[in-house]
PDB file of C-alpha atoms in Angstrom:
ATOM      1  CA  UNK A   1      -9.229 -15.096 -11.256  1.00 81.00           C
ATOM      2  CA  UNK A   2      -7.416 -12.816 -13.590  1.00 84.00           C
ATOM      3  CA  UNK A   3      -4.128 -13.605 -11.050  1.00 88.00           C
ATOM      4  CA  UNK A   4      -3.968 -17.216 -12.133  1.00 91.00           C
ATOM      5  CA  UNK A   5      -4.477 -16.837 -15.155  1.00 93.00           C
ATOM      6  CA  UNK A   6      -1.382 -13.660 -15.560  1.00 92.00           C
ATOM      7  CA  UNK A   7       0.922 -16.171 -13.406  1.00 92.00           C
ATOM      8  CA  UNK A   8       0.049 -19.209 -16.319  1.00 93.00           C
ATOM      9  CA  UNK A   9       0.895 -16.874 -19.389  1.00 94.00           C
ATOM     10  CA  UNK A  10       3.987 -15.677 -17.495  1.00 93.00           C
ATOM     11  CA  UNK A  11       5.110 -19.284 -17.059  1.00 93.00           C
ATOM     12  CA  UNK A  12       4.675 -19.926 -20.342  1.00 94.00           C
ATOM     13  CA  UNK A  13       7.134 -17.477 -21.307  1.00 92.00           C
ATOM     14  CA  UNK A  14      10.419 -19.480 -20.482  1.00 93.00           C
ATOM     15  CA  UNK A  15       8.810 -22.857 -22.511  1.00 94.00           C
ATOM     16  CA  UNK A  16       8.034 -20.886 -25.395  1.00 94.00           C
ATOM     17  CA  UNK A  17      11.132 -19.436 -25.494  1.00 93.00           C
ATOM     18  CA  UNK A  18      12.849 -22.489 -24.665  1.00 94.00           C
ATOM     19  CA  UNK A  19      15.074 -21.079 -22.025  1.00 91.00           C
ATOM     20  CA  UNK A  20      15.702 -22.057 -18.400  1.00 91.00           C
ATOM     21  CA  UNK A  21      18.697 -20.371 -17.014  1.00 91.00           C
ATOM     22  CA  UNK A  22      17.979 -17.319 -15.011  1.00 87.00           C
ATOM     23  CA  UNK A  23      14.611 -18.208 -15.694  1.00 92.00           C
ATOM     24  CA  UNK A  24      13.172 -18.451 -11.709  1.00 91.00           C
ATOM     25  CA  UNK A  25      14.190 -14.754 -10.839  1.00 87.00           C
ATOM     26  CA  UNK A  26      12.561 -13.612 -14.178  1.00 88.00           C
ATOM     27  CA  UNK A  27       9.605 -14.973 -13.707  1.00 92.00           C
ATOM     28  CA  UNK A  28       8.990 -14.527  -9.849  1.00 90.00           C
ATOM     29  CA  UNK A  29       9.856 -10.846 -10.395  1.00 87.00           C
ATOM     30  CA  UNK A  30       7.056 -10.722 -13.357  1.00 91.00           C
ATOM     31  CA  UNK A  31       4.766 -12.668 -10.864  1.00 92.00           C
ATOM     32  CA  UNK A  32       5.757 -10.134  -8.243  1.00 87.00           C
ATOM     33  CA  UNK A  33       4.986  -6.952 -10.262  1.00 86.00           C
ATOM     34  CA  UNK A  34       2.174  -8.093 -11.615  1.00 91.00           C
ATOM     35  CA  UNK A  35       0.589  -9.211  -8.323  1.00 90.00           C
ATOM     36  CA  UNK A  36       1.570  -6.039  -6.352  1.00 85.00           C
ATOM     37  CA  UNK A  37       1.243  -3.299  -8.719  1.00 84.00           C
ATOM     38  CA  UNK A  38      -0.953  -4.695 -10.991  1.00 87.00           C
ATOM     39  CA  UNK A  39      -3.598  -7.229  -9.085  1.00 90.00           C
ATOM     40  CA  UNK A  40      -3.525  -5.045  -5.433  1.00 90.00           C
ATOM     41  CA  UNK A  41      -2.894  -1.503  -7.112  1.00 86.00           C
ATOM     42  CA  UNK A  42      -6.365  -2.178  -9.384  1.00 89.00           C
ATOM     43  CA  UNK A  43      -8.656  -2.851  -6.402  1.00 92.00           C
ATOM     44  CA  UNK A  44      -8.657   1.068  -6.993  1.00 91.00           C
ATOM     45  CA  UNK A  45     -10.657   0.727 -10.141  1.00 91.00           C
ATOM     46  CA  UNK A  46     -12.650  -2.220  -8.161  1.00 91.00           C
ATOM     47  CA  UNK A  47     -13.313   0.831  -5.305  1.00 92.00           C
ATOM     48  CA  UNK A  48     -14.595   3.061  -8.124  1.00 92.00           C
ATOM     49  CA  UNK A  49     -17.453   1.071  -8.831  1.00 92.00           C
ATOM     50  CA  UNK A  50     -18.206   1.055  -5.329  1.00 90.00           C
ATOM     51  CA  UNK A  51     -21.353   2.805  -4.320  1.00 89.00           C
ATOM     52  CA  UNK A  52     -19.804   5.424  -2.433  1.00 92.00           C
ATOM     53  CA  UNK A  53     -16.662   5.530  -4.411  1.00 93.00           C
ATOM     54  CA  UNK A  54     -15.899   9.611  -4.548  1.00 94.00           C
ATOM     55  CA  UNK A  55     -15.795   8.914  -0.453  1.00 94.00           C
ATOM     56  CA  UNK A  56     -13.934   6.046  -0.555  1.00 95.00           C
ATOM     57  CA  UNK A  57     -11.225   7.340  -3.253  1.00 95.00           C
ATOM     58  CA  UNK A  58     -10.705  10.505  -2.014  1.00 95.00           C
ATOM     59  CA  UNK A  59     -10.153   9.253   1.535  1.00 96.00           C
ATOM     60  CA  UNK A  60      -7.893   6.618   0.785  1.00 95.00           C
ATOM     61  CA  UNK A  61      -5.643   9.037  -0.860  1.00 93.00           C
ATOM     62  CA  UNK A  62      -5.846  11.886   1.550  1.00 95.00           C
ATOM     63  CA  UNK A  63      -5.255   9.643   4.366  1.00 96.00           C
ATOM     64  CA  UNK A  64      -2.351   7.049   3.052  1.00 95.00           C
ATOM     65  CA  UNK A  65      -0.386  10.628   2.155  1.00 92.00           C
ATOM     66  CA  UNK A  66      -1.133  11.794   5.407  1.00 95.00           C
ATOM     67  CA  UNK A  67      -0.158   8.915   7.146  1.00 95.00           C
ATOM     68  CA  UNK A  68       3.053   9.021   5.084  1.00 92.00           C
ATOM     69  CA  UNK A  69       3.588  12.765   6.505  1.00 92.00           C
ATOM     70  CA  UNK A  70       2.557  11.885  10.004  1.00 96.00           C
ATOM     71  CA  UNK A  71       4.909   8.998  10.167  1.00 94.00           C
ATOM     72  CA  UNK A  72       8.035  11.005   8.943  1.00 92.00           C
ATOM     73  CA  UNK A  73       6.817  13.917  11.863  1.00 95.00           C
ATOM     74  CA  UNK A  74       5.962  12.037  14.444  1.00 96.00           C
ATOM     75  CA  UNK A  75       9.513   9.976  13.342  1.00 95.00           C
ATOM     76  CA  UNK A  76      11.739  13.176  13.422  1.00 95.00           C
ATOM     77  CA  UNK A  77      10.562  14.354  16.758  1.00 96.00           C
ATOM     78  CA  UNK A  78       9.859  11.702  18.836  1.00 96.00           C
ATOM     79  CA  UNK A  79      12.135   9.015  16.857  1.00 93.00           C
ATOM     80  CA  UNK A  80      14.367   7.063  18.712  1.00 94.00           C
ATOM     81  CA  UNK A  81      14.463   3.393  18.086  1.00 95.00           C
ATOM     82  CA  UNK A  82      14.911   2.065  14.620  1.00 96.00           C
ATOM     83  CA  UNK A  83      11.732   0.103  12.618  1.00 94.00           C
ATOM     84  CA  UNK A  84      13.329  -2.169  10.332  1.00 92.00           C
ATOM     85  CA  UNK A  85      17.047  -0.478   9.841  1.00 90.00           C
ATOM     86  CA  UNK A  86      18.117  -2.927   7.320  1.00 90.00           C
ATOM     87  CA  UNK A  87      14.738  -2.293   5.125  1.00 90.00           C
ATOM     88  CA  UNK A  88      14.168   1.542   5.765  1.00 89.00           C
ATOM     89  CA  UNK A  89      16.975   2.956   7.878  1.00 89.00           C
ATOM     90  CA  UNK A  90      14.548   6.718   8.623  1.00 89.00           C
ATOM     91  CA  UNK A  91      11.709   4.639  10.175  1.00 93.00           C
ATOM     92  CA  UNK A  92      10.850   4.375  13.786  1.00 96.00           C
ATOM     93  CA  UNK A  93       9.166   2.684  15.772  1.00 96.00           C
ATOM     94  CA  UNK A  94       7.872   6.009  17.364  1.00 97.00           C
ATOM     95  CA  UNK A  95       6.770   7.578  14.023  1.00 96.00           C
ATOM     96  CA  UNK A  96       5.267   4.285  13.262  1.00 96.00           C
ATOM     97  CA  UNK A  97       2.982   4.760  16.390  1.00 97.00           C
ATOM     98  CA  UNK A  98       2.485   7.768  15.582  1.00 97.00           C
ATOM     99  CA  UNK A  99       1.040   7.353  11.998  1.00 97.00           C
ATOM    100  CA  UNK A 100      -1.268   4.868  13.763  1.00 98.00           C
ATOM    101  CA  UNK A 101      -2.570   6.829  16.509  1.00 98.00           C
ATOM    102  CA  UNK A 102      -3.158   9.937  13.532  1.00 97.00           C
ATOM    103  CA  UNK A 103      -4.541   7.164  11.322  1.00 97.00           C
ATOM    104  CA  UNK A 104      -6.965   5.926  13.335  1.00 98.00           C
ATOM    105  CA  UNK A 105      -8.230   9.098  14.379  1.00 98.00           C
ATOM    106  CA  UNK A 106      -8.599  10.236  10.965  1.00 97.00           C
ATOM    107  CA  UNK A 107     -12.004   8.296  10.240  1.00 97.00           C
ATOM    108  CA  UNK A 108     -13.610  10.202  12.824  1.00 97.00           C
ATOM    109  CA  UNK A 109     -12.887  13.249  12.147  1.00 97.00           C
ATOM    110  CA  UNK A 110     -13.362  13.110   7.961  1.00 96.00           C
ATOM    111  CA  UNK A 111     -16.696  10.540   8.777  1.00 94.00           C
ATOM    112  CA  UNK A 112     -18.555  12.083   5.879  1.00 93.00           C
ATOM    113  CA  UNK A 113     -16.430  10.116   3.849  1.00 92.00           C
ATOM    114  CA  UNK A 114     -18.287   7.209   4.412  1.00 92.00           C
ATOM    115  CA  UNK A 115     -21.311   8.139   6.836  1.00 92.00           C
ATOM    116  CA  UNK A 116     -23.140   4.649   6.549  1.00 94.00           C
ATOM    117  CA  UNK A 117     -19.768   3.287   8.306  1.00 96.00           C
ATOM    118  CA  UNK A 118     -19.823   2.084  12.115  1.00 96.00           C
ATOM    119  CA  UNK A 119     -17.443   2.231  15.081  1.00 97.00           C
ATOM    120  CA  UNK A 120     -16.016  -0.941  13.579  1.00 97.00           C
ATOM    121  CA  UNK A 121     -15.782   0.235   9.931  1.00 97.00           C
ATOM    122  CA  UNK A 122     -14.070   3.304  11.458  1.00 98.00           C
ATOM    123  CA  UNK A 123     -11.626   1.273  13.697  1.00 98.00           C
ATOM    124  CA  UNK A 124     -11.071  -1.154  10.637  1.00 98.00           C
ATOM    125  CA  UNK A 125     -10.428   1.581   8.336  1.00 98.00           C
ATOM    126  CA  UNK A 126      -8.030   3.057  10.726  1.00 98.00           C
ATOM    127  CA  UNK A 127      -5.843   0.676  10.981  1.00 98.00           C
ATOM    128  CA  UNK A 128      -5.943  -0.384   7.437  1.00 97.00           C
ATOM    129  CA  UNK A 129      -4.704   3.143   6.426  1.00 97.00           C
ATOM    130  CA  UNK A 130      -2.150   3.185   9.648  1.00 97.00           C
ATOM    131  CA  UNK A 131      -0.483  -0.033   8.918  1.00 96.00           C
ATOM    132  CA  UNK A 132      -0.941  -1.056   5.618  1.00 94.00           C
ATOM    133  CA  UNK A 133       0.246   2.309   4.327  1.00 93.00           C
ATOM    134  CA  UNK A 134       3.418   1.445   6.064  1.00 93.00           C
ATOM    135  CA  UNK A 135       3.686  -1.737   4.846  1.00 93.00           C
ATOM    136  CA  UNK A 136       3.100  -1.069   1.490  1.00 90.00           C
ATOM    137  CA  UNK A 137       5.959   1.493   2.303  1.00 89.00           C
ATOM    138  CA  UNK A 138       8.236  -0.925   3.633  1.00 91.00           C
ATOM    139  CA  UNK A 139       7.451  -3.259   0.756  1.00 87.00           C
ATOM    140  CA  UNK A 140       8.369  -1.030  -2.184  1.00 84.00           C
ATOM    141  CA  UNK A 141      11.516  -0.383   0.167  1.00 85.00           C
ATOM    142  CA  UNK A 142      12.653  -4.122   0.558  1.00 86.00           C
ATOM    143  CA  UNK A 143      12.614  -4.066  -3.703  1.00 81.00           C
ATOM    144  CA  UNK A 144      14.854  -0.577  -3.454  1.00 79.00           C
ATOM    145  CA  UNK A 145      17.303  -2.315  -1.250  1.00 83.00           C
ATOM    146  CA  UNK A 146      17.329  -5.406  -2.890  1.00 83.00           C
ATOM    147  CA  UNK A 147      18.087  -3.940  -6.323  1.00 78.00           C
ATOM    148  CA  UNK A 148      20.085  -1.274  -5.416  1.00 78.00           C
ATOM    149  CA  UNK A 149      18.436   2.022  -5.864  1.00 73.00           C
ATOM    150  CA  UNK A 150      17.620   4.892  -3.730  1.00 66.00           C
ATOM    151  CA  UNK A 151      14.702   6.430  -6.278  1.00 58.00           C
ATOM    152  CA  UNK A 152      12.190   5.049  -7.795  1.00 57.00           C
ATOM    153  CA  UNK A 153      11.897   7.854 -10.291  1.00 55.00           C
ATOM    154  CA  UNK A 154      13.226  11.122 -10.971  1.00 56.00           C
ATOM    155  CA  UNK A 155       9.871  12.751 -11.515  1.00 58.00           C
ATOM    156  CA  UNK A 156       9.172  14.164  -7.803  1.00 55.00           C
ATOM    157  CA  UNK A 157      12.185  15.571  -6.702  1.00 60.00           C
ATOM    158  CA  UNK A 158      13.409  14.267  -3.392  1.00 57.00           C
ATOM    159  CA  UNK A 159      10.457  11.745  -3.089  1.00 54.00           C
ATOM    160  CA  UNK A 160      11.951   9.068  -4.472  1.00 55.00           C
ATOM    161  CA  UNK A 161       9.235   9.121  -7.302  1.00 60.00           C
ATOM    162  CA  UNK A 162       5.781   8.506  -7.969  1.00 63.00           C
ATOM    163  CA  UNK A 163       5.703   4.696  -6.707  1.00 66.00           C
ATOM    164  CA  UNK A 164       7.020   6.085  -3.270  1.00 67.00           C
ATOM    165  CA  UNK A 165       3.562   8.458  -3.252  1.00 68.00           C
ATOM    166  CA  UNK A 166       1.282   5.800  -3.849  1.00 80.00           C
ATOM    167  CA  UNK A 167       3.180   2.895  -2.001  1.00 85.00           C
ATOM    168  CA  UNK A 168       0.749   2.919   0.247  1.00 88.00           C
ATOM    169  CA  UNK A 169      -2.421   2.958  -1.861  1.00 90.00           C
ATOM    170  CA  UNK A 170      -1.165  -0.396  -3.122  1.00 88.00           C
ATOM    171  CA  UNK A 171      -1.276  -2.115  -0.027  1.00 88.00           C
ATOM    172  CA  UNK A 172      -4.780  -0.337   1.744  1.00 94.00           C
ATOM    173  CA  UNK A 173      -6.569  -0.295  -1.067  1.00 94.00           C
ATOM    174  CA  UNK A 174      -6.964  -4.001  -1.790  1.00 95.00           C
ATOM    175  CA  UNK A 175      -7.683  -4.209   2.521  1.00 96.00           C
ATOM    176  CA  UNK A 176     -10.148  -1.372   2.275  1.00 96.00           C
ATOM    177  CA  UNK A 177     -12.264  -3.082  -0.569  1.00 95.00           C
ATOM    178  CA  UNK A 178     -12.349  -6.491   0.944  1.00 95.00           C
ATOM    179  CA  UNK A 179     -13.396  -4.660   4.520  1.00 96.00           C
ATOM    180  CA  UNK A 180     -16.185  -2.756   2.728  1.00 94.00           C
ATOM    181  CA  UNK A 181     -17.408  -5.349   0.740  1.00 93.00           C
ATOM    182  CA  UNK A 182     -17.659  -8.217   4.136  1.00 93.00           C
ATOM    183  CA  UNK A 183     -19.774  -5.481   5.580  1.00 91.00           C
TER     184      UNK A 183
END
């Protein structure tokens, strides 16, 4: 609930104010942080309190990076046809098939993670990792392009910050709870 209730103090902003030019873009781009970093970035903490949360944490951060890493590889050797050129110009289709393929067999091989997990946990959690961590790529990279910035921050060099590092987290982890808490 704590979404509706965010969006209805946000809104309220503008009346109390008593301003309403410029007011829409404001307040869908306070909506918009709130909901994506805020709301889907905190299913972390909700993961935490999971039963098996070292397993689940630790995974979800091992494998979004390396799904980052085998995206960009598998992208630089085999790449040839363009993702989405107008959102992320570097992706490809063939390092997004990659990631995938790595992604999904990344469950079974680091299975202690989760051990009480099934063939369909593993095949769920698979391609949670190996395409939500690209969309939650591709997200954060529609905002760059749409505002105008290559970086996100200054603090990683040549990584375009620390919301390009955990991207990805924001987008599985939200997918990963809600799979682990239906079974």
């Amino acid at each position: 609930t704590l979404p509706v209730y965010v969006v209805a103090l946000l809104i309220l902003v503008p009346i109390v104010s008593n301003r309403t030019k410029g007011q829409l873009q404001t307040l869908a781009l306070s909506i918009m942080g709130f909901i994506y970093i805020g709301w889907m970035f905190g299913h972390l903490g909700y993961l935490a309190n999971a039963p098996h949360a070292y397993g689940y944490l630790l995974y979800l951060v091992f494998a979004v990076e390396l799904n980052d890493v085998a995206a960009f590889t598998c992208g630089r050797l085999f790449g040839k046809h363009k993702l989405r050129d107008r959102v992320s110009p570097g992706k490809t289709v063939e390092g997004a098939l990659g990631a995938l393929v790595f992604s999904l067999t990344l469950p079974w091989l680091l299975r202690f993670s989760f051990p009480h997990f099934g063939a369909l946990q593993l095949v769920l959690t698979g391609l949670i990792v190996g395409i939500g961590g690209q969309l939650g790529d591709l997200a954060i990279s529609v905002i760059k392009r749409d505002i105008g910035v290559k970086d996100m921050g200054a603090l990683i060099p040549g990584h375009g910050g620390i919301l390009d590092r955990v991207d990805s987290l924001i987008y599985t982890a939200p997918l990963f709870l809600h799979m682990v808490d239906y079974f």
